[in-house]
Amino acid sequence: MDIAESGQAILSGNGTISHLFYETYLGRYPEVGRFFAETDMGQQAVMLRMALTMVEQYYSNRYQAMEEYLRIVGFRHKRREIPPNLYDDWRDCMLDTLQEFHGDDWSEALEQQWTEAVDLAVDRMLEGYELKE
């Protein structure tokens, strides 16, 4: 399995990955729960799956529109006062979740691809923290 096939599996899934992720993330870092206090977690689950697809597509294709969108998402996170230092924890939880989601299909190569993809996306999002109002 490669990252593109992984992305297809995420989109084809029934939202399991979102449930696994938020269970892991909020379990490890309960203090981030405050950022989700007013959030419809059903909608958030869909948004997470779409975001992962975007991360995969940006990694695979480097579309300019996706790069710009990731900066906008980062800017929105800044406006919500989400500290940049949370991104490392988010990445680690996401990689653990992806491994659990894929089970026996997970490999070192797939882990490397997702690590690079997430890091690339996070770098663009953090650039959004520099954007002016």
Coordinates of C-alpha atoms in Angstrom, one line a residue:
M1 CA 0.0 0.0 0.0
D2 CA 1.2 3.5 -0.8
I3 CA -0.1 6.9 0.4
A4 CA -2.6 7.3 -2.5
E5 CA -4.1 3.9 -1.7
S6 CA -4.2 4.9 1.9
G7 CA -6.0 8.1 1.1
Q8 CA -8.6 6.1 -0.9
A9 CA -9.1 3.7 2.0
I10 CA -9.7 6.7 4.3
L11 CA -12.3 8.2 2.0
S12 CA -14.0 4.8 1.5
G13 CA -14.1 4.2 5.2
N14 CA -17.1 4.9 7.4
G15 CA -15.4 7.4 9.6
T16 CA -13.5 4.9 11.7
I17 CA -10.3 6.8 11.3
S18 CA -11.8 10.0 12.7
H19 CA -13.2 8.2 15.7
L20 CA -9.9 6.5 16.3
F21 CA -8.0 9.7 16.0
Y22 CA -10.1 11.8 18.3
E23 CA -10.2 9.1 20.9
T24 CA -6.4 8.9 20.8
Y25 CA -5.7 12.6 20.6
L26 CA -8.2 13.7 23.3
G27 CA -7.2 10.8 25.4
R28 CA -3.5 11.7 25.4
Y29 CA -4.0 15.4 25.5
P30 CA -7.3 16.2 27.3
E31 CA -6.3 19.9 27.5
V32 CA -7.0 20.2 23.7
G33 CA -10.6 19.3 24.3
R34 CA -11.3 23.0 24.9
F35 CA -10.7 23.7 21.2
F36 CA -13.5 21.3 20.4
A37 CA -16.0 22.4 23.0
E38 CA -18.3 24.1 20.4
T39 CA -17.6 21.7 17.6
D40 CA -20.0 19.3 16.0
M41 CA -17.8 16.2 16.1
G42 CA -19.8 14.5 13.3
Q43 CA -18.9 17.3 11.0
Q44 CA -15.4 17.4 12.4
A45 CA -15.0 13.7 11.5
V46 CA -15.9 14.4 7.9
M47 CA -13.5 17.4 7.8
L48 CA -10.7 15.3 9.2
R49 CA -11.1 12.7 6.5
M50 CA -11.2 15.3 3.8
A51 CA -8.2 17.0 5.3
L52 CA -6.2 13.8 5.2
T53 CA -7.1 13.4 1.6
M54 CA -5.9 16.9 1.0
V55 CA -2.6 16.2 2.8
E56 CA -2.1 13.1 0.6
Q57 CA -2.9 15.0 -2.6
Y58 CA -0.7 17.9 -1.6
Y59 CA 2.2 15.5 -0.9
S60 CA 1.6 13.6 -4.1
N61 CA 1.0 16.6 -6.5
R62 CA 2.0 19.9 -4.8
Y63 CA -1.0 21.7 -6.2
Q64 CA -0.7 25.4 -5.6
A65 CA -4.4 25.8 -4.6
M66 CA -3.9 23.2 -1.9
E67 CA -0.8 25.0 -0.6
E68 CA -2.8 28.2 -0.4
Y69 CA -5.7 26.4 1.3
L70 CA -3.4 24.9 3.9
R71 CA -2.1 28.4 4.7
I72 CA -5.7 29.6 5.2
V73 CA -6.4 26.6 7.5
G74 CA -3.4 27.6 9.5
F75 CA -4.5 31.2 9.6
R76 CA -7.9 30.0 10.9
H77 CA -6.2 27.9 13.6
K78 CA -4.3 31.0 14.6
R79 CA -7.5 33.0 14.9
R80 CA -8.9 30.2 17.1
E81 CA -5.7 30.6 19.2
I82 CA -4.5 27.1 18.6
P83 CA -0.9 27.0 19.7
P84 CA 1.6 25.9 17.0
N85 CA 3.3 23.6 19.5
L86 CA 0.2 21.3 19.3
Y87 CA 1.0 20.3 15.8
D88 CA 3.7 17.9 16.8
D89 CA 1.3 16.1 19.1
W90 CA -1.4 16.1 16.5
R91 CA 1.1 14.5 13.9
D92 CA 2.2 11.8 16.3
C93 CA -1.4 10.9 17.2
M94 CA -2.3 10.9 13.5
L95 CA 0.5 8.6 12.6
D96 CA -0.4 6.2 15.4
T97 CA -4.0 6.3 14.2
L98 CA -3.1 5.7 10.6
Q99 CA -1.1 2.7 11.7
E100 CA -4.0 1.3 13.7
F101 CA -6.5 2.0 10.9
H102 CA -4.4 0.2 8.3
G103 CA -3.3 -2.7 10.5
D104 CA -1.3 -5.3 8.5
D105 CA -1.2 -3.0 5.5
W106 CA 0.9 -0.5 7.4
S107 CA 4.6 -0.5 6.5
E108 CA 7.7 1.5 7.0
A109 CA 7.4 3.0 3.5
L110 CA 3.8 4.1 4.2
E111 CA 4.8 5.5 7.5
Q112 CA 7.6 7.5 5.8
Q113 CA 5.2 8.8 3.2
W114 CA 2.6 9.9 5.7
T115 CA 5.2 11.4 8.0
E116 CA 6.6 13.5 5.1
A117 CA 3.1 14.4 3.9
V118 CA 1.9 15.5 7.3
D119 CA 5.1 17.5 8.0
L120 CA 4.8 19.2 4.6
A121 CA 1.2 20.2 5.3
V122 CA 1.9 21.4 8.8
D123 CA 4.7 23.5 7.5
R124 CA 2.3 25.2 5.1
M125 CA -0.3 25.6 7.8
L126 CA 2.3 27.2 10.1
E127 CA 3.0 29.7 7.3
G128 CA -0.6 30.7 7.7
Y129 CA 0.2 31.9 11.3
E130 CA 2.3 34.6 9.6
L131 CA -0.5 36.0 7.5
K132 CA -2.0 39.3 8.5
E133 CA -5.6 40.0 9.3

